[in-house]
Short mmCIF file of C-alpha atoms and ligand atoms in Angstrom, two decimals:
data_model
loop_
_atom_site.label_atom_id
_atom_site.label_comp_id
_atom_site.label_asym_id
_atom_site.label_seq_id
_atom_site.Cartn_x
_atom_site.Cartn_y
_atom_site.Cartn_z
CA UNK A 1 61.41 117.15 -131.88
CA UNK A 2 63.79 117.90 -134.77
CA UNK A 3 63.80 115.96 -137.60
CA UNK A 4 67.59 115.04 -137.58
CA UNK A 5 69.34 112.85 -140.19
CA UNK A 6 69.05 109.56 -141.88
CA UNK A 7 71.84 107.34 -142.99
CA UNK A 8 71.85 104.33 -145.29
CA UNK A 9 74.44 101.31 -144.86
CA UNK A 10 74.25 98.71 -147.67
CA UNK A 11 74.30 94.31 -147.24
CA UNK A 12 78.22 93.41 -148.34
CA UNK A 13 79.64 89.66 -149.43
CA UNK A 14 82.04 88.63 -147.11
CA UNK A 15 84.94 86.47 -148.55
CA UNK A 16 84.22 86.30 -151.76
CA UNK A 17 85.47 82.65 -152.22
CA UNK A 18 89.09 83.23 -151.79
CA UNK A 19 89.69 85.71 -149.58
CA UNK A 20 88.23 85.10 -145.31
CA UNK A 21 88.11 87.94 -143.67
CA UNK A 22 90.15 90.08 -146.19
CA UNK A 23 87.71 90.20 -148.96
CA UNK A 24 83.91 92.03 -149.17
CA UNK A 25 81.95 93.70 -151.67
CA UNK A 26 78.64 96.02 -151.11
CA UNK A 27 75.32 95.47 -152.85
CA UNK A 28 72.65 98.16 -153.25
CA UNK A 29 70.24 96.59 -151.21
CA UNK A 30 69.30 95.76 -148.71
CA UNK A 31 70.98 97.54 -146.18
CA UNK A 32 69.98 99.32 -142.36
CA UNK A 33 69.12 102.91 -141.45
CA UNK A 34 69.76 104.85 -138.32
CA UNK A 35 68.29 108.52 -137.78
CA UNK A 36 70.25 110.94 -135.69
CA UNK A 37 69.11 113.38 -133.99
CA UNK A 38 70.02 116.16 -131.24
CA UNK A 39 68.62 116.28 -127.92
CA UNK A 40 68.45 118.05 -125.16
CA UNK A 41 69.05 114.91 -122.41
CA UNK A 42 73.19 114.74 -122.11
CA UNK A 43 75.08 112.22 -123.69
CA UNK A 44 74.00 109.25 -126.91
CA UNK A 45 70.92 107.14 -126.40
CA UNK A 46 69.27 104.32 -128.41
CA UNK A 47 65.46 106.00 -128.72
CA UNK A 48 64.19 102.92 -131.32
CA UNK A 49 65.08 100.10 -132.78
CA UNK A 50 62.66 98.81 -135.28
CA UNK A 51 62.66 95.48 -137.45
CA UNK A 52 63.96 93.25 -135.42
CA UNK A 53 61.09 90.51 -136.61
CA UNK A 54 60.85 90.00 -133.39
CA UNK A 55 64.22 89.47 -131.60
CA UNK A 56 65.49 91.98 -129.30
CA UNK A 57 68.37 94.05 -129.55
CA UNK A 58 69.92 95.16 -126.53
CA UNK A 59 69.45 99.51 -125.89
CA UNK A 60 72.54 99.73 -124.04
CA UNK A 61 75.54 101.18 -126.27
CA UNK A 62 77.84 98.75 -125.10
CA UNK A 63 75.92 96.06 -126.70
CA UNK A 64 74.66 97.38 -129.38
CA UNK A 65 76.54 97.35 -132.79
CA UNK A 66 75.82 100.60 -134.11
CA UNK A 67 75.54 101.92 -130.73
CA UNK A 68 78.72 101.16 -129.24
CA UNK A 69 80.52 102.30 -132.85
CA UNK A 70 78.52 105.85 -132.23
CA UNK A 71 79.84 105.91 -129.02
CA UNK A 72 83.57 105.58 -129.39
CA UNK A 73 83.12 107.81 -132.39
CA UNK A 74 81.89 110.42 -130.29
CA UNK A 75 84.18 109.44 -127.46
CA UNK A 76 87.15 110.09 -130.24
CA UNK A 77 86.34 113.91 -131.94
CA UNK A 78 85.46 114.82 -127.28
CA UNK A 79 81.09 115.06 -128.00
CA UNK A 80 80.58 112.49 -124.81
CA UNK A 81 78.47 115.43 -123.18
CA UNK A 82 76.07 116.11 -126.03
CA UNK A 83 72.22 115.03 -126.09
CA UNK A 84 72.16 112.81 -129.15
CA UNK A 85 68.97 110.65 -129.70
CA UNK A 86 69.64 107.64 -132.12
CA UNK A 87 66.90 105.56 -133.53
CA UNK A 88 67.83 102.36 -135.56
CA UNK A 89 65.75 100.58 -138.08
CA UNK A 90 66.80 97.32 -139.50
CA UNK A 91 65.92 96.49 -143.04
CA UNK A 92 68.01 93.14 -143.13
CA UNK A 93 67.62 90.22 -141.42
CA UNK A 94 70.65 89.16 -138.72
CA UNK A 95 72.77 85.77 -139.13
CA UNK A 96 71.79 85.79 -142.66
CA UNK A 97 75.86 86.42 -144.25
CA UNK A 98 74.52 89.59 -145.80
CA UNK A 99 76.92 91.84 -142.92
CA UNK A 100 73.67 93.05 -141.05
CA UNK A 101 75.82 93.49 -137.68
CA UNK A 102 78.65 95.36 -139.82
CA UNK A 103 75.72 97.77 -141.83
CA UNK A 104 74.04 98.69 -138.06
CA UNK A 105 77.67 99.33 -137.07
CA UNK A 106 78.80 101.57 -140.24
CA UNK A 107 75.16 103.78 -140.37
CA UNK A 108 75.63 104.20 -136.64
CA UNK A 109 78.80 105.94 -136.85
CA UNK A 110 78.39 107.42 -140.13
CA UNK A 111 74.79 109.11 -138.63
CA UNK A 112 76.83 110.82 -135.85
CA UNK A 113 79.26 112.22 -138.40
CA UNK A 114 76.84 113.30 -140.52
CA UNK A 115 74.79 114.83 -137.52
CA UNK A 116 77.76 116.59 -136.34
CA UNK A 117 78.78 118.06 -140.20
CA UNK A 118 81.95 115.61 -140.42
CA UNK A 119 84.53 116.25 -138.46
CA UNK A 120 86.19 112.96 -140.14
CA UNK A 121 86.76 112.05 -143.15
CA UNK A 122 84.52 108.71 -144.13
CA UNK A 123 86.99 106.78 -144.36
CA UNK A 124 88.48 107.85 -140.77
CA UNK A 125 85.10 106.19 -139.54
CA UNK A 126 86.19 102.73 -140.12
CA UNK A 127 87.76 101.80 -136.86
CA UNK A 128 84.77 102.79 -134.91
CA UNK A 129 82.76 100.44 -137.22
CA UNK A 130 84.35 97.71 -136.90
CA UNK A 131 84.54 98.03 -133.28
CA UNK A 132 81.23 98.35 -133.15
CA UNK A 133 80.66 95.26 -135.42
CA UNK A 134 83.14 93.23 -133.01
CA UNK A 135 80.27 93.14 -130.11
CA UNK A 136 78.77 90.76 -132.80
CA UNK A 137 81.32 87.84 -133.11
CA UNK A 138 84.08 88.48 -131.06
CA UNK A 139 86.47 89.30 -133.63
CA UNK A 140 88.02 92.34 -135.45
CA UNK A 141 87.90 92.40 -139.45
CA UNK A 142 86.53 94.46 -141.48
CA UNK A 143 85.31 92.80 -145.03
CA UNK A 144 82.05 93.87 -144.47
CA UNK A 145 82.42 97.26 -142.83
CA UNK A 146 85.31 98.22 -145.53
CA UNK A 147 82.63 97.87 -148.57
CA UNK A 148 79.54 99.06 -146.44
CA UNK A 149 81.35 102.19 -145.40
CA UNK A 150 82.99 103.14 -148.67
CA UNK A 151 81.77 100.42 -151.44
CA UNK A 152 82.95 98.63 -153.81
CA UNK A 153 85.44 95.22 -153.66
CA UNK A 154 87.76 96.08 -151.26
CA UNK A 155 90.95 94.29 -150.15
CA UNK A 156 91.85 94.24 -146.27
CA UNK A 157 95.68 93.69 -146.67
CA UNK A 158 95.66 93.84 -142.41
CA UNK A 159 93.03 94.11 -140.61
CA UNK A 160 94.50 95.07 -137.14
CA UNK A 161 95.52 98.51 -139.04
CA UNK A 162 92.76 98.37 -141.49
CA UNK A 163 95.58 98.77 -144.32
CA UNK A 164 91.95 98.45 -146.30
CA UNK A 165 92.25 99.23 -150.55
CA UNK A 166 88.96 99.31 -153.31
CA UNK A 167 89.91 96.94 -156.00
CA UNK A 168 88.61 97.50 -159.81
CA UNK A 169 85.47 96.49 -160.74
CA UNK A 170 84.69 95.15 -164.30
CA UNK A 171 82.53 96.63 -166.46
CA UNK A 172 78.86 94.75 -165.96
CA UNK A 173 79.93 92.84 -162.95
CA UNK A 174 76.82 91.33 -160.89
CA UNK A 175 76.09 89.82 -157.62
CA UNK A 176 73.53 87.60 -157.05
CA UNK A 177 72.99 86.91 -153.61
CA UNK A 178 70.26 84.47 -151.96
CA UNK A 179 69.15 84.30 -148.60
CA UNK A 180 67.42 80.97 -147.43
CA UNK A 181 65.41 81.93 -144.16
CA UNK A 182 67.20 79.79 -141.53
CA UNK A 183 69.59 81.51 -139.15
CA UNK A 184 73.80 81.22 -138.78
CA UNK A 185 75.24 83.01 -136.07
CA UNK A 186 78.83 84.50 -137.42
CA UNK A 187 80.23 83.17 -134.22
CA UNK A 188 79.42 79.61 -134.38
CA UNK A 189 80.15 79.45 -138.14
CA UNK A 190 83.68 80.72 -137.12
CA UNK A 191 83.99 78.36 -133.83
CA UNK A 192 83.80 75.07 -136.21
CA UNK A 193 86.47 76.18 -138.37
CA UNK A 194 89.97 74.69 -138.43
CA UNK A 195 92.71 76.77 -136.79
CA UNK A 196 95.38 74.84 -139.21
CA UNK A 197 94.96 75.45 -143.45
CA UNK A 198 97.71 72.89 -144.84
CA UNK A 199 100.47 74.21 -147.43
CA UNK A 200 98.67 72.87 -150.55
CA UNK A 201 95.77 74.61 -149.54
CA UNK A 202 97.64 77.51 -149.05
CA UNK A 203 99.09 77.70 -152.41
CA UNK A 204 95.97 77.21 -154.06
CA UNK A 205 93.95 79.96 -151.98
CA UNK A 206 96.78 82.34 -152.29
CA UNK A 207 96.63 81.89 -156.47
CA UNK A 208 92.78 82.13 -156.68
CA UNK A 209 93.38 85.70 -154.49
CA UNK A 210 96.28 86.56 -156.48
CA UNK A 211 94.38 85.59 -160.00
CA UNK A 212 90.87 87.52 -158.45
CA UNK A 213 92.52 90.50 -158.48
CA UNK A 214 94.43 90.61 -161.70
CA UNK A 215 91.26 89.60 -163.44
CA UNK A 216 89.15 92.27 -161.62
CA UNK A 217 92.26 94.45 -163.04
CA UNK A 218 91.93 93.53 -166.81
CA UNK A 219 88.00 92.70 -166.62
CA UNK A 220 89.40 89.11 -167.38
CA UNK A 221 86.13 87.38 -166.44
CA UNK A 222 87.46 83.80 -167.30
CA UNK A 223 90.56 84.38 -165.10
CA UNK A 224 87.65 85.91 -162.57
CA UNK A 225 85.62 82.79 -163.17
CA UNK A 226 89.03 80.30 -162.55
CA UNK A 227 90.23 82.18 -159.02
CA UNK A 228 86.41 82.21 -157.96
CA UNK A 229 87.23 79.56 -155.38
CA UNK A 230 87.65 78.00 -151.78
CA UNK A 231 90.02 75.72 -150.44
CA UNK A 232 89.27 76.16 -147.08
CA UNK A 233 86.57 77.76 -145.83
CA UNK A 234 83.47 76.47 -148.02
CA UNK A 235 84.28 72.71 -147.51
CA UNK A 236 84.07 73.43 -143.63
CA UNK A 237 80.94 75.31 -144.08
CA UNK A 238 78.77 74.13 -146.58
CA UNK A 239 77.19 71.31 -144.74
CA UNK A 240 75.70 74.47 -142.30
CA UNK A 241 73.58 75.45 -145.27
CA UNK A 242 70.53 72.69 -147.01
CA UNK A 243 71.32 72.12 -150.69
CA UNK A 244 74.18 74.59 -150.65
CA UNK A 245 75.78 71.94 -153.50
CA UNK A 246 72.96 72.06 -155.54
CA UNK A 247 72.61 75.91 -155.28
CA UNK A 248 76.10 76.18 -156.64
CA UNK A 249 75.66 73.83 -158.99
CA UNK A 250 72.94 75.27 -160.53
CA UNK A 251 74.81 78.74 -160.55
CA UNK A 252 77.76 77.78 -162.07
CA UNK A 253 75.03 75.73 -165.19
CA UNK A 254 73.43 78.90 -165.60
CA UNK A 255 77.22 80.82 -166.16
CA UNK A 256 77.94 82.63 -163.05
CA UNK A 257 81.62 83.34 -162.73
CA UNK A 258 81.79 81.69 -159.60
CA UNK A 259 79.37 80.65 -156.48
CA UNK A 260 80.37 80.60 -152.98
CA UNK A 261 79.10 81.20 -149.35
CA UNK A 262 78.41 85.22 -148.67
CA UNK A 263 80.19 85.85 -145.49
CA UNK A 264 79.64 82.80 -142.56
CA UNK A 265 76.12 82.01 -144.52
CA UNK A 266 73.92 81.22 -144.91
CA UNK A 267 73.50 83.56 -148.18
CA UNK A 268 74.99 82.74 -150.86
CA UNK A 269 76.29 84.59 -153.86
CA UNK A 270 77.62 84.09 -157.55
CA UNK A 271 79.04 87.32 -159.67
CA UNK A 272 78.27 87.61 -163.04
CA UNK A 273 79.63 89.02 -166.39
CA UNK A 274 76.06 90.99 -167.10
CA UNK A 275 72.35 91.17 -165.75
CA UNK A 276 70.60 88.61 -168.06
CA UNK A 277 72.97 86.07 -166.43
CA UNK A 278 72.56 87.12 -163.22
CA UNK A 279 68.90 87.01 -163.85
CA UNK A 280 69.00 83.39 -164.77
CA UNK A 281 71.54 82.66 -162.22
CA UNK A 282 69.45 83.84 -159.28
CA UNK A 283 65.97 82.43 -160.43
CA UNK A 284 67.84 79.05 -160.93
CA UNK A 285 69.43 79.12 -157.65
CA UNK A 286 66.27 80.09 -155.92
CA UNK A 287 64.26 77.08 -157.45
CA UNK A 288 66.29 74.79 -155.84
CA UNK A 289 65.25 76.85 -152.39
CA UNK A 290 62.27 76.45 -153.63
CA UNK A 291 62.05 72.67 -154.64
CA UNK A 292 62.95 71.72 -151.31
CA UNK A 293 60.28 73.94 -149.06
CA UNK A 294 62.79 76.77 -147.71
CA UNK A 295 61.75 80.33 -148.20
CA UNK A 296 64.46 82.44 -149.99
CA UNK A 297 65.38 86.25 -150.67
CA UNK A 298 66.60 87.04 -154.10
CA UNK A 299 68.71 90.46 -154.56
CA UNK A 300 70.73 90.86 -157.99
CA UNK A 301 72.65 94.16 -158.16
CA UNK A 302 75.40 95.79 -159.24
CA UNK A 303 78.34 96.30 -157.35
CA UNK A 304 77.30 99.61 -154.67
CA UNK A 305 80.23 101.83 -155.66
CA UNK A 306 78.56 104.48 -152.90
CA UNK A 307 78.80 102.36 -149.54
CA UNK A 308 76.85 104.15 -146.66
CA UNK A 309 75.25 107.32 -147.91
CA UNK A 310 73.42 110.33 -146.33
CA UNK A 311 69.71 110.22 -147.50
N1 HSE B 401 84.84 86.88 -142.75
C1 HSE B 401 83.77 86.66 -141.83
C2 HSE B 401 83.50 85.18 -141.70
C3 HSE B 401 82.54 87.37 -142.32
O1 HSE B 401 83.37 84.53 -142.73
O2 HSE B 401 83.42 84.67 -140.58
C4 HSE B 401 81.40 87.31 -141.36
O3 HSE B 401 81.58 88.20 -140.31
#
């Protein structure tokens, strides 16, 4: 057996307060891994999928996230006919709002370009990726592909045609992000939203996006701190995630910038101007975890300017 490759895909934040489904930043870790490797049996297949804690992920490309996103990759640059052996290995947990689906998805594809010496350019792998991710809830945006695939903040201005930008990041700029171990399925945290946002809200989500940006732009971290909010998604969320109130609260004591839901939840994450803060931030929002019996993952990072790499 040849030894192949092996890709990296890192977590992303989802949202980031003001901006559903056009907003998502990477974070070093955690993040999923998929080997690639040729074969000589025709055509992709799913060899191994490892840490799963015990759930089961289908085999079959067309349900599988980074399978399927392989596949129409390969289907794309004409390599249906090839023996290519995949084998993924998931370091992240799933329905956690850490973009587990959208990291399987992006190492899949990436692995096959990498395997096959790039015949596309990184960022020409998005599509695929976010196809791929789309087996998980239905729906087609990419603010956690973007940021797993190439880092950074990035900006979705459209998602149909993944008119996707990377945004400035401040000097010292942190995420904290915790996971409490219960479950949230993308799809049902999307299914209780309201279809209708009402012109007030509007205005004031459109600002906070408007101001996020500008103050990523001038490493304005009080005009970062001000925009760091949500209108309209967190109020119909929060109640799917124990203590989320106090967890913010307790951020926003200990000087985060701002505190919000990572992705659907139930992670959540505050950024912060430097590392002691973020320190302090994610210890404080952890005790409350904590305090009330529910097992939590801490990860404070910097901003993952790398996205999915080649190991
Ligand atoms: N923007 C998405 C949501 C991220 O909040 O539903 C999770 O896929």
């Amino acid at each position: 057996m040849n030894a192949g490759i092996k890709v990296f895909a890192p977590a992303s934040v989802a949202n980031v307060a003001c901006g559903f489904d056009i907003l998502g930043f990477a974070i070093d870790r955690p993040g999923d891994e998929v080997i690639a490797r040729f074969s000589d049996t025709p055509g992709l297949r799913i060899t191994a999928i490892t840490g799963t804690k015990g759930k089961k992920l289908p085999y079959e490309l067309e349900k599988n996230t980074a399978g399927y996103a392989a596949m129409r990759f390969l289907q794309h640059i004409g390599e249906t006919k090839r023996g290519i052996e995949m084998e993924i290995h998931k370091k992240m947990p799933f329905g956690s709002g850490l973009g587990s689906s959208a990291a399987s998805a992006v190492a899949g594809v990436m692995a096959m370009n990498e395997l096959l010496r790039r015949p596309l350019e990184k960022r020409e792998l998005l599509r695929f990726a976010v196809e791929g991710e789309q087996i998980a809830d239905g729906a087609f945006h990419a603010d956690n592909v973007a940021p797993s695939l190439i880092g950074g903040i990035i900006l979705v201005r459209d998602n149909p045609t993944l008119d996707v930008h990377r945004l400035a990041v401040p000097k010292g700029l942190q995420a904290v992000v915790i996971h409490p171990k219960i479950e949230i399925l993308t799809k049902d945290a999307r299914d209780i939203l309201s279809k209708e946002t009402s012109l007030k809200q509007h205005i004031q989500q459109s600002g906070n996006l408007a101001g996020l940006i500008v103050g990523l732009y001038h490493s304005d971290f009080d005009l970062i701190a001000r925009s760091l909010q949500d209108v309209i998604i967190e109020p119909q969320r929060a109640q799917l995630i124990p203590h989320f109130f106090e967890v913010k609260n307790a951020a926003l004591e200990q000087g985060a910038l701002g505190c919000s839901i990572s992705g659907a939840g139930p992670s959540i994450f505050a950024l912060c101007a430097n590392t002691l803060i973020a320190e302090n931030v994610g210890n404080a929002m952890q005790k409350i975890f904590y305090d009330n019996k529910i097992n939590s993952e801490l990860f404070v990072s910097n901003i993952n300017q790398n996205g999915a790499i080649k190991l």
